[in-house]
Short mmCIF file of N, CA and C in Angstrom, two decimals:
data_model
loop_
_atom_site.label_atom_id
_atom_site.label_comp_id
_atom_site.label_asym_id
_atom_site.label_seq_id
_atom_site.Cartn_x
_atom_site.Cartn_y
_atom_site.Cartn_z
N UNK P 391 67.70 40.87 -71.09
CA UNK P 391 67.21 40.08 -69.97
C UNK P 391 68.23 38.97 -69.68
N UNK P 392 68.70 38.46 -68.14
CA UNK P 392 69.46 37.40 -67.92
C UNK P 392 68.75 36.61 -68.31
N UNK P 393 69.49 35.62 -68.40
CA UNK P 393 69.11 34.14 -68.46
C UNK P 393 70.02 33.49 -66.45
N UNK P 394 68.84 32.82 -65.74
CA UNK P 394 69.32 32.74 -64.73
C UNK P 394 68.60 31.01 -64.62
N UNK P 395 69.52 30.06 -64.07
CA UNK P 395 68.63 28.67 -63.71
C UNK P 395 68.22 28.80 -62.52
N UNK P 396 67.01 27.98 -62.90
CA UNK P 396 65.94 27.79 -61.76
C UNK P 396 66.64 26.89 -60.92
N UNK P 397 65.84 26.86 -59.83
CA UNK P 397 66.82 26.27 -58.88
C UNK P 397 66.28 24.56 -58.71
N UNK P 398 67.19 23.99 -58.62
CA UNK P 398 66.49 22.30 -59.08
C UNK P 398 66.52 21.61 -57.99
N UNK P 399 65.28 20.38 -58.36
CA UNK P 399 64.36 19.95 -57.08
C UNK P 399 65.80 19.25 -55.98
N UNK P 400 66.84 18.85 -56.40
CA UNK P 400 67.77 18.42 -55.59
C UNK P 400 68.10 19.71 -54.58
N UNK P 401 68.45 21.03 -55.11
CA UNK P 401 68.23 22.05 -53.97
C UNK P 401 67.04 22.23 -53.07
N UNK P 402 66.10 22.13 -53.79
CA UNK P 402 65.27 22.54 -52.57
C UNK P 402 64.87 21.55 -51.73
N UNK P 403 65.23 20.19 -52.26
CA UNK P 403 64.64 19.05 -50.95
C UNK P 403 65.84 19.01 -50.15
N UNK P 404 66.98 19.26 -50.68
CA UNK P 404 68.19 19.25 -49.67
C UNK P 404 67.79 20.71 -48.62
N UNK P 405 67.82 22.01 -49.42
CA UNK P 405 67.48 23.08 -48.54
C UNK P 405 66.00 23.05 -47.37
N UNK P 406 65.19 22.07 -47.51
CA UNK P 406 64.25 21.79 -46.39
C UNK P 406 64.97 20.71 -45.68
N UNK P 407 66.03 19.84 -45.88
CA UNK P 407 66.13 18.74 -44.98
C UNK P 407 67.40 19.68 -44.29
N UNK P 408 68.01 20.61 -44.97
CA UNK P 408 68.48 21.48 -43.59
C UNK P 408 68.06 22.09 -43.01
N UNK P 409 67.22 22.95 -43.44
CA UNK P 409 66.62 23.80 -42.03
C UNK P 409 65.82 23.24 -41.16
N UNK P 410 65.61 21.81 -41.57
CA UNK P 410 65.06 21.19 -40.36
C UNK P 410 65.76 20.63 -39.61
N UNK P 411 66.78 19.93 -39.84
CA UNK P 411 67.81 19.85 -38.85
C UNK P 411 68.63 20.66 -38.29
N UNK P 412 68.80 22.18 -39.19
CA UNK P 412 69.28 23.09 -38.36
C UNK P 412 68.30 23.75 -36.98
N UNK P 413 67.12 23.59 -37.30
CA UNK P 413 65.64 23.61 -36.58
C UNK P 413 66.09 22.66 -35.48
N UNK P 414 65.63 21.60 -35.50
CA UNK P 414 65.80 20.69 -34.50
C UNK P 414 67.33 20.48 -33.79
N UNK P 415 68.33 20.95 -34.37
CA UNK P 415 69.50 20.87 -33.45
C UNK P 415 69.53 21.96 -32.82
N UNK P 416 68.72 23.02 -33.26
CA UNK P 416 68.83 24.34 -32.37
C UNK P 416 68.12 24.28 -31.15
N UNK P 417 66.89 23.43 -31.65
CA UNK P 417 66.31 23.20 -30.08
C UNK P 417 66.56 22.81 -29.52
N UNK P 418 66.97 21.28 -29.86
CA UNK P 418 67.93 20.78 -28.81
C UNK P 418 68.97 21.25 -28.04
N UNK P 419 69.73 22.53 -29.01
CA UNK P 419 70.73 23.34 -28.29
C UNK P 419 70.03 24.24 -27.25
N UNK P 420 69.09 24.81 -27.54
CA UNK P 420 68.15 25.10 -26.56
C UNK P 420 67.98 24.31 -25.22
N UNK P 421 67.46 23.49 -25.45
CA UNK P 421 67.02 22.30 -24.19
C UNK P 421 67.74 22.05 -23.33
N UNK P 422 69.15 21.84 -24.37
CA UNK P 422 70.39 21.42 -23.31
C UNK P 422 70.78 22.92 -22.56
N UNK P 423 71.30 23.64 -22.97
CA UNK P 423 71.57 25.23 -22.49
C UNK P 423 70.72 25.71 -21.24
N UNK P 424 69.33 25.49 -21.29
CA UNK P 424 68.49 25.83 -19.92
C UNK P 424 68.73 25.07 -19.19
N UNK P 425 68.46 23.72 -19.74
CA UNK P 425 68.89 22.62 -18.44
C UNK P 425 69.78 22.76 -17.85
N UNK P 426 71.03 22.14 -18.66
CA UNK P 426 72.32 23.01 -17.60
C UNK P 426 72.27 23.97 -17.03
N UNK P 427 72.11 25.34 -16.86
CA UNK P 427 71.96 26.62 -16.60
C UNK P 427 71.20 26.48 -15.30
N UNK P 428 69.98 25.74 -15.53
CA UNK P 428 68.65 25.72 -14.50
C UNK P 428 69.37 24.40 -13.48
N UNK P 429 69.66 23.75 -13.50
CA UNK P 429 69.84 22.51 -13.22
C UNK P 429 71.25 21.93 -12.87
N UNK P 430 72.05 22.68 -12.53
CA UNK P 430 73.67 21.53 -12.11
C UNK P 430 74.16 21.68 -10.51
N UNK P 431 74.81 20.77 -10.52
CA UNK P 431 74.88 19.83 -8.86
C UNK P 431 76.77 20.78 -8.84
N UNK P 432 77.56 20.79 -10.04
CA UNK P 432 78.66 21.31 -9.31
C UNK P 432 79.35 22.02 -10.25
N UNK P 433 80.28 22.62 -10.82
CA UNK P 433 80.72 23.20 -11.39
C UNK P 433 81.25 22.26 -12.80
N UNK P 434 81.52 20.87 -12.36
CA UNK P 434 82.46 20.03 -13.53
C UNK P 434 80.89 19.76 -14.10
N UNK P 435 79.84 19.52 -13.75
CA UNK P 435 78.60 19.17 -14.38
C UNK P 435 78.19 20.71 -15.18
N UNK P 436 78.54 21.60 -15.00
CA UNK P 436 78.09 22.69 -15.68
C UNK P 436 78.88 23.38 -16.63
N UNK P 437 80.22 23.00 -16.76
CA UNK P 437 81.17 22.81 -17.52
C UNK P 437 80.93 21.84 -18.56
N UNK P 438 80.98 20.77 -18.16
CA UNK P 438 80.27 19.74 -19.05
C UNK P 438 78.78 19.73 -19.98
N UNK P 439 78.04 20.41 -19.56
CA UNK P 439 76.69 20.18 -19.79
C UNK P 439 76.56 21.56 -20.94
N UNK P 440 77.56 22.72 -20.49
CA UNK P 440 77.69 24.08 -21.20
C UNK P 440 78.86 23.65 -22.55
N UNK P 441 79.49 22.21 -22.56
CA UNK P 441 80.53 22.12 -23.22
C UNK P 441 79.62 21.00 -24.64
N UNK P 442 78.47 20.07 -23.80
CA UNK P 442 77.74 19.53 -25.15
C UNK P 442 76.79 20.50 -25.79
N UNK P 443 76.33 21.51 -25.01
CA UNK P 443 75.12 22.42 -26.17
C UNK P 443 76.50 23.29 -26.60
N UNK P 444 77.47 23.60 -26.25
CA UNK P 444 78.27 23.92 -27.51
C UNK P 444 78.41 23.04 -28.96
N UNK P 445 77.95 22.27 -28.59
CA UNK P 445 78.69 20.85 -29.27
C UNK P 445 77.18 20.88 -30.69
N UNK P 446 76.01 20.75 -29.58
CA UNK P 446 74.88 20.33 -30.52
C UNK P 446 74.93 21.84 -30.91
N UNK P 447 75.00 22.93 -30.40
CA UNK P 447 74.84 24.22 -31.23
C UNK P 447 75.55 24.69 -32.50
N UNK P 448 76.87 24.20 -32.10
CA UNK P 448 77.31 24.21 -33.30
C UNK P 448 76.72 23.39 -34.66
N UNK P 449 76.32 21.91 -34.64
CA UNK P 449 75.52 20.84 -35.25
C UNK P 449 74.76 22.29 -36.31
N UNK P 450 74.05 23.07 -35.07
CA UNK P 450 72.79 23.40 -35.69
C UNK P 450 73.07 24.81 -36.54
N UNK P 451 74.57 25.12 -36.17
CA UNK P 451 74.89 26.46 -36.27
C UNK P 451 75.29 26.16 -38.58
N UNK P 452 75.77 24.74 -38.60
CA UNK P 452 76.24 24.26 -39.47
C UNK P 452 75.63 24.48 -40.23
N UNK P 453 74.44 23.58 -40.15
CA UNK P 453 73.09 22.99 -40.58
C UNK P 453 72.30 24.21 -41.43
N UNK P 454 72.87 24.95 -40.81
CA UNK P 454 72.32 26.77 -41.31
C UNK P 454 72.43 27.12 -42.09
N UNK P 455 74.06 27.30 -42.16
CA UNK P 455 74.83 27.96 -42.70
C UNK P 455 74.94 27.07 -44.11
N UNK P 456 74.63 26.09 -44.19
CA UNK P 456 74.88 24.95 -45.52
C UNK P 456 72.71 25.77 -46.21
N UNK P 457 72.06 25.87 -45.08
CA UNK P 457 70.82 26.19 -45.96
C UNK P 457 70.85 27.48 -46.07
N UNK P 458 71.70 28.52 -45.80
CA UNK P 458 72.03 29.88 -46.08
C UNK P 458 72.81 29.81 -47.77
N UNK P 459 74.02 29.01 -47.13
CA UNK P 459 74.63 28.83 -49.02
C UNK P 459 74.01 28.24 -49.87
N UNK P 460 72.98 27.38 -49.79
CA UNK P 460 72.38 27.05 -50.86
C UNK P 460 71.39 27.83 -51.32
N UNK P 461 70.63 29.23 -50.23
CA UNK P 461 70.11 30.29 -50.62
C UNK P 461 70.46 31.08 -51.64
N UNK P 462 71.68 31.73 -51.01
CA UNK P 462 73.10 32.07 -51.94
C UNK P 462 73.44 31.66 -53.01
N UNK P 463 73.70 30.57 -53.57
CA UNK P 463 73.96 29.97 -54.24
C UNK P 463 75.44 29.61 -54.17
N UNK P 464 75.70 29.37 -53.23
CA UNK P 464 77.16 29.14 -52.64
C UNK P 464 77.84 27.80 -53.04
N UNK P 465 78.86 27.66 -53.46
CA UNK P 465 79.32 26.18 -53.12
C UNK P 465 79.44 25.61 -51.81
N UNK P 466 79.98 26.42 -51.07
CA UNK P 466 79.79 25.42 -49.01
C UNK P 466 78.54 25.05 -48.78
N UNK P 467 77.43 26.27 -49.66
CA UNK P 467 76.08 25.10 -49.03
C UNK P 467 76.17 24.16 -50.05
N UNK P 468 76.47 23.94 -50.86
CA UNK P 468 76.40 22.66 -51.74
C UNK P 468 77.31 21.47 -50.86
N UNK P 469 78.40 21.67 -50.60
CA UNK P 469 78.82 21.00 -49.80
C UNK P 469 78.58 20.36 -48.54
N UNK P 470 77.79 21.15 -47.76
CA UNK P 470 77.52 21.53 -46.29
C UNK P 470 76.52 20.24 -46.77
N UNK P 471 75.13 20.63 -47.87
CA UNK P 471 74.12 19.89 -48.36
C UNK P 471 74.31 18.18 -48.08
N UNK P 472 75.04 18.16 -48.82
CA UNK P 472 75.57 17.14 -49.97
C UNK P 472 76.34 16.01 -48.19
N UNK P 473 77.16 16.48 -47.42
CA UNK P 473 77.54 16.11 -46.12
C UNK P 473 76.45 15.50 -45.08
N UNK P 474 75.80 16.42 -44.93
CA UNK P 474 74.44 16.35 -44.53
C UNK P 474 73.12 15.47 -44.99
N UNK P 475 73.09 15.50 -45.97
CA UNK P 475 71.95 14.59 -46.38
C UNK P 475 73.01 12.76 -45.78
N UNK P 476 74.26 13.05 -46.08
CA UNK P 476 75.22 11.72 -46.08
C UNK P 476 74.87 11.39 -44.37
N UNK P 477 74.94 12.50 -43.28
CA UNK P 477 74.54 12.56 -42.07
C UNK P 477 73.43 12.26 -42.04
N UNK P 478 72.59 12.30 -42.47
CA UNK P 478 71.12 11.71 -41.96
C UNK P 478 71.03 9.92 -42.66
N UNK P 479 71.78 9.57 -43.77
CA UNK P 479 71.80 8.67 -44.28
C UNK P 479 72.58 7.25 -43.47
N UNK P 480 73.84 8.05 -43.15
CA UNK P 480 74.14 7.41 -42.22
C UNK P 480 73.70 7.04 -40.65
N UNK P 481 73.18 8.23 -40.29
CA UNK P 481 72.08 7.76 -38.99
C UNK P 481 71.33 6.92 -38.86
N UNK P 482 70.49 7.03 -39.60
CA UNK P 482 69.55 5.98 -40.22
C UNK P 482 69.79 4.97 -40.18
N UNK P 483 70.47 4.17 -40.60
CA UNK P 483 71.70 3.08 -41.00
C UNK P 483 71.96 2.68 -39.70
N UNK P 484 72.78 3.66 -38.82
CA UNK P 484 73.35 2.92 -37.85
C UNK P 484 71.92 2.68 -36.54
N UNK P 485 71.38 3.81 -37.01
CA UNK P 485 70.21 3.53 -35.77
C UNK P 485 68.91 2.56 -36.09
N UNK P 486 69.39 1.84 -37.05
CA UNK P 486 68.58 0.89 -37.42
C UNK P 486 69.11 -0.86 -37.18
N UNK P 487 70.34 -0.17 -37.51
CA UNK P 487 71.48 -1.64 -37.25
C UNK P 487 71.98 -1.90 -35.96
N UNK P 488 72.34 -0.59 -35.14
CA UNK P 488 72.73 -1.12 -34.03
C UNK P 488 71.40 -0.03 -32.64
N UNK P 489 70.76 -1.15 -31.71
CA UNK P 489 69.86 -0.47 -30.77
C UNK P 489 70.54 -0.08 -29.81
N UNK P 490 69.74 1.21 -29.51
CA UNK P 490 70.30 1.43 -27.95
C UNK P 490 69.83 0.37 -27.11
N UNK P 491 70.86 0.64 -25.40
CA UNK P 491 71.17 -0.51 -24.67
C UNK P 491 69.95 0.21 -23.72
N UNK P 492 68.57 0.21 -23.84
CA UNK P 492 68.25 1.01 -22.81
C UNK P 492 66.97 0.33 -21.80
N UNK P 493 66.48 0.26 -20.79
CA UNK P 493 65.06 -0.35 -20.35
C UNK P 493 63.94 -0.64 -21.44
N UNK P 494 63.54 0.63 -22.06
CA UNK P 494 62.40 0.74 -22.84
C UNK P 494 62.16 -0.27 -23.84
N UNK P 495 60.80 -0.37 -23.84
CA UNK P 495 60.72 -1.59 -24.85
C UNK P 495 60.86 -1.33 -26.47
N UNK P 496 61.63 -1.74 -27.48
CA UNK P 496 61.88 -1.31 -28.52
C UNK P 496 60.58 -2.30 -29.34
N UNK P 497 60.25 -1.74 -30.56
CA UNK P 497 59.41 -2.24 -31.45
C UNK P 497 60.11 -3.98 -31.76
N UNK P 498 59.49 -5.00 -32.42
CA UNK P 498 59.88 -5.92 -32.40
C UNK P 498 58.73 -6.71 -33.85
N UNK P 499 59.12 -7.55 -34.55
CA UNK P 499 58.52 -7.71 -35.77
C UNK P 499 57.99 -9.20 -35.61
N UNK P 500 56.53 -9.38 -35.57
CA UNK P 500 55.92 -10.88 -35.09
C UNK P 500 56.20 -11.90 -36.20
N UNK P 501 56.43 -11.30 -37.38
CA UNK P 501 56.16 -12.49 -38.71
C UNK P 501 57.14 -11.61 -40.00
N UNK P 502 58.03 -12.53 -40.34
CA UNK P 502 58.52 -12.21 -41.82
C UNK P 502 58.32 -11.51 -42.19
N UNK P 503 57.24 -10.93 -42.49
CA UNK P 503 56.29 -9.94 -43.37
C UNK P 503 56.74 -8.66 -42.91
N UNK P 504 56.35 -8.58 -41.81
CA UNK P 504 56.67 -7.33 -41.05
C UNK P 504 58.20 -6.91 -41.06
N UNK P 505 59.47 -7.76 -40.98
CA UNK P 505 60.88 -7.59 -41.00
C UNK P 505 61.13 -7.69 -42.84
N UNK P 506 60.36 -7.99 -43.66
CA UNK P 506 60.99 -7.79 -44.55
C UNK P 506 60.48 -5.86 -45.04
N UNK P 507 59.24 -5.78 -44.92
CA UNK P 507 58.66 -4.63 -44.85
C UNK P 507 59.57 -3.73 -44.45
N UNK P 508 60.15 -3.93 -43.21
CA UNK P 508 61.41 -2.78 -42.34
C UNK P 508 62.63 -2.76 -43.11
N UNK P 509 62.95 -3.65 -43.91
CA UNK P 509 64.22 -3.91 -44.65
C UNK P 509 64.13 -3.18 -46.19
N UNK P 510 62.79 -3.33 -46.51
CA UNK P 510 62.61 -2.75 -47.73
C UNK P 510 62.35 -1.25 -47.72
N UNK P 511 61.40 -0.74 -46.74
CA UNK P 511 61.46 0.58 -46.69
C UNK P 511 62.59 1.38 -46.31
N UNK P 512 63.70 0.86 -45.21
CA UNK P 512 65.14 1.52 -45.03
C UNK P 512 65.47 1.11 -46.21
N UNK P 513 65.46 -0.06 -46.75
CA UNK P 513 66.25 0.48 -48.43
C UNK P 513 66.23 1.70 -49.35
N UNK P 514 65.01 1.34 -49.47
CA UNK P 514 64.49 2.53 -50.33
C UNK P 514 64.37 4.02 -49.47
N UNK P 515 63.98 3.94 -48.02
CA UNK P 515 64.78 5.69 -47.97
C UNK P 515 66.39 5.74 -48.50
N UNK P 516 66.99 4.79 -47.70
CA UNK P 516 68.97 5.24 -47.76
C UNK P 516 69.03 5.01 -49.41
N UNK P 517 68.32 4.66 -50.29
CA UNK P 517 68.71 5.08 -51.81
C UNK P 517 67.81 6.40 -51.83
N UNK P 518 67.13 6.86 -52.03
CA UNK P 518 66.83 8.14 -52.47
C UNK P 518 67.51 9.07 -51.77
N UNK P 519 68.51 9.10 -49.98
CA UNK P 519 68.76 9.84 -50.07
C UNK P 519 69.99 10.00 -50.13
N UNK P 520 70.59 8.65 -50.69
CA UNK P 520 71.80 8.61 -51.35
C UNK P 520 71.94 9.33 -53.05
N UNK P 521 70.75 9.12 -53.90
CA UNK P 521 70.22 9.73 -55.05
C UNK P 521 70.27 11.04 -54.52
N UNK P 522 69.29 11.32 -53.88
CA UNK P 522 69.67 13.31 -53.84
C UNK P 522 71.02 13.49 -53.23
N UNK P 523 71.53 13.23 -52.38
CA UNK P 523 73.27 13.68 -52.36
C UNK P 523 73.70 13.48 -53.57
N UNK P 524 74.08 12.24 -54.40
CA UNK P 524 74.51 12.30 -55.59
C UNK P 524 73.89 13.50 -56.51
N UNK P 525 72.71 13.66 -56.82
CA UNK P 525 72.26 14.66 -57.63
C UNK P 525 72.76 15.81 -57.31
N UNK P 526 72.93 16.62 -56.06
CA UNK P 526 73.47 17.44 -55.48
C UNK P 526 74.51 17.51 -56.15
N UNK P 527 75.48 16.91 -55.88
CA UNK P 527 76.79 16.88 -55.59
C UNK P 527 77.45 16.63 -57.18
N UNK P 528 77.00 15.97 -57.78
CA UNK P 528 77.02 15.95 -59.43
C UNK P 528 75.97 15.64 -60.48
N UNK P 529 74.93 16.08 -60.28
CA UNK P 529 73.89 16.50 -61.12
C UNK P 529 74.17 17.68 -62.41
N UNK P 530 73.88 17.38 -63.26
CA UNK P 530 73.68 18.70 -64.32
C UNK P 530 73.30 19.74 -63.83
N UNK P 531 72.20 19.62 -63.65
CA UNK P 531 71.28 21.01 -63.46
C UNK P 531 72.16 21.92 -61.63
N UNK P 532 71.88 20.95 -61.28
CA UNK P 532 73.02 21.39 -59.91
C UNK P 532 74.42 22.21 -60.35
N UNK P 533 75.23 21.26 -61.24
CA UNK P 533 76.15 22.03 -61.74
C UNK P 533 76.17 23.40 -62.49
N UNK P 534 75.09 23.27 -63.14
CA UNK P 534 74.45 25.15 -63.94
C UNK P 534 74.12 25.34 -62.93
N UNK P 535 73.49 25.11 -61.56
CA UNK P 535 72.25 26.08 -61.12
C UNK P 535 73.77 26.68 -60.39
N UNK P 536 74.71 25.87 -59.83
CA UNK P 536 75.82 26.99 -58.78
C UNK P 536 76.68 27.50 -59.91
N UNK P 537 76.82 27.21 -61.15
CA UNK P 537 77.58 28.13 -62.04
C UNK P 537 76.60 29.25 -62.45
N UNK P 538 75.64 29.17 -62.43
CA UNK P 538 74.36 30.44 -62.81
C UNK P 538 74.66 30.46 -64.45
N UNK P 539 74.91 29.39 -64.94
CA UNK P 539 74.79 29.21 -66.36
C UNK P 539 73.15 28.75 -66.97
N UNK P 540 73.27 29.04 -68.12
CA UNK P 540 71.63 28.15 -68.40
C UNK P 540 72.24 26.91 -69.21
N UNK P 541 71.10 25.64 -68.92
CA UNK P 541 71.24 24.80 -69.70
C UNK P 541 70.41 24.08 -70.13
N UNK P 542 69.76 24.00 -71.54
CA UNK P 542 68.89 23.29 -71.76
C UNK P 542 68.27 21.52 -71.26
N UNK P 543 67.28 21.66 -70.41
CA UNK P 543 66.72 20.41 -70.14
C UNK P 543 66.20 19.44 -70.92
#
């Protein structure tokens, strides 16, 4: 009988936080693709508009292919993973630090309480999902599970 490692919780929370973003960039590649298609005024707008859902399709085409190799047991999805979780970490971050410039009214914090609350919970997501990239990316069990070695826990 092999001896084969199980696959560890850093894979599989990384392998759901891709296929959901490969999920959601696909739709979006979707969205954009009809629109343009259904919807342009001249040829440089449909050029353009056919040139960003290339753009987000690819995003999503990525996003895949990193939760395909970690199916696999691939190193690119380990990589792809490990990039990715850093992509959502960094989003986060910046879309927290810097607002869009837009009409709509953005949320706004009446009392201390409430802004320290917002400060502490973005902490603590951007460390855990700085912790699972790290675990990913040099974890033990990560390291057996893509060598398909066993190793006692």
């Amino acid at each position: 009988m092999s001896e084969t490692v199980s696959r560890p919780p850093s894979v599989w929370i990384t392998q759901i936080v891709l296929i959901l973003l490969g999920g959601l960039w696909g739709l979006m590649f979707l969205a954009q693709f009809f629109m343009t298609v259904t919807r342009f005024g001249s040829a440089a707008e449909l050029v353009f508009g056919l040139f960003a859902a290339l753009i987000v399709g690819t995003f999503s085409l990525v996003f895949l292919a990193g939760f395909w190799g970690l199916v696999r047991r691939r190193v690119y999805g380990r990589w792809i993973g490990v990039v990715g979780v850093a992509l959502v970490t960094v989003a986060s971050l910046l879309g927290s630090v810097f607002r869009p410039g837009d009409p709509s009214q953005h949320y706004e914090y009446t009392n201390s309480s409430q802004l320290f609350g917002a400060v502490v919970s973005q902490l603590v997501l951007t460390g855990l999902l700085l912790f699972l990239a790290y675990r990913l990316a040099r974890g033990n069990r990560a390291n057996s599970f893509f060598r398909g070695k066993d190793q006692a826990v």
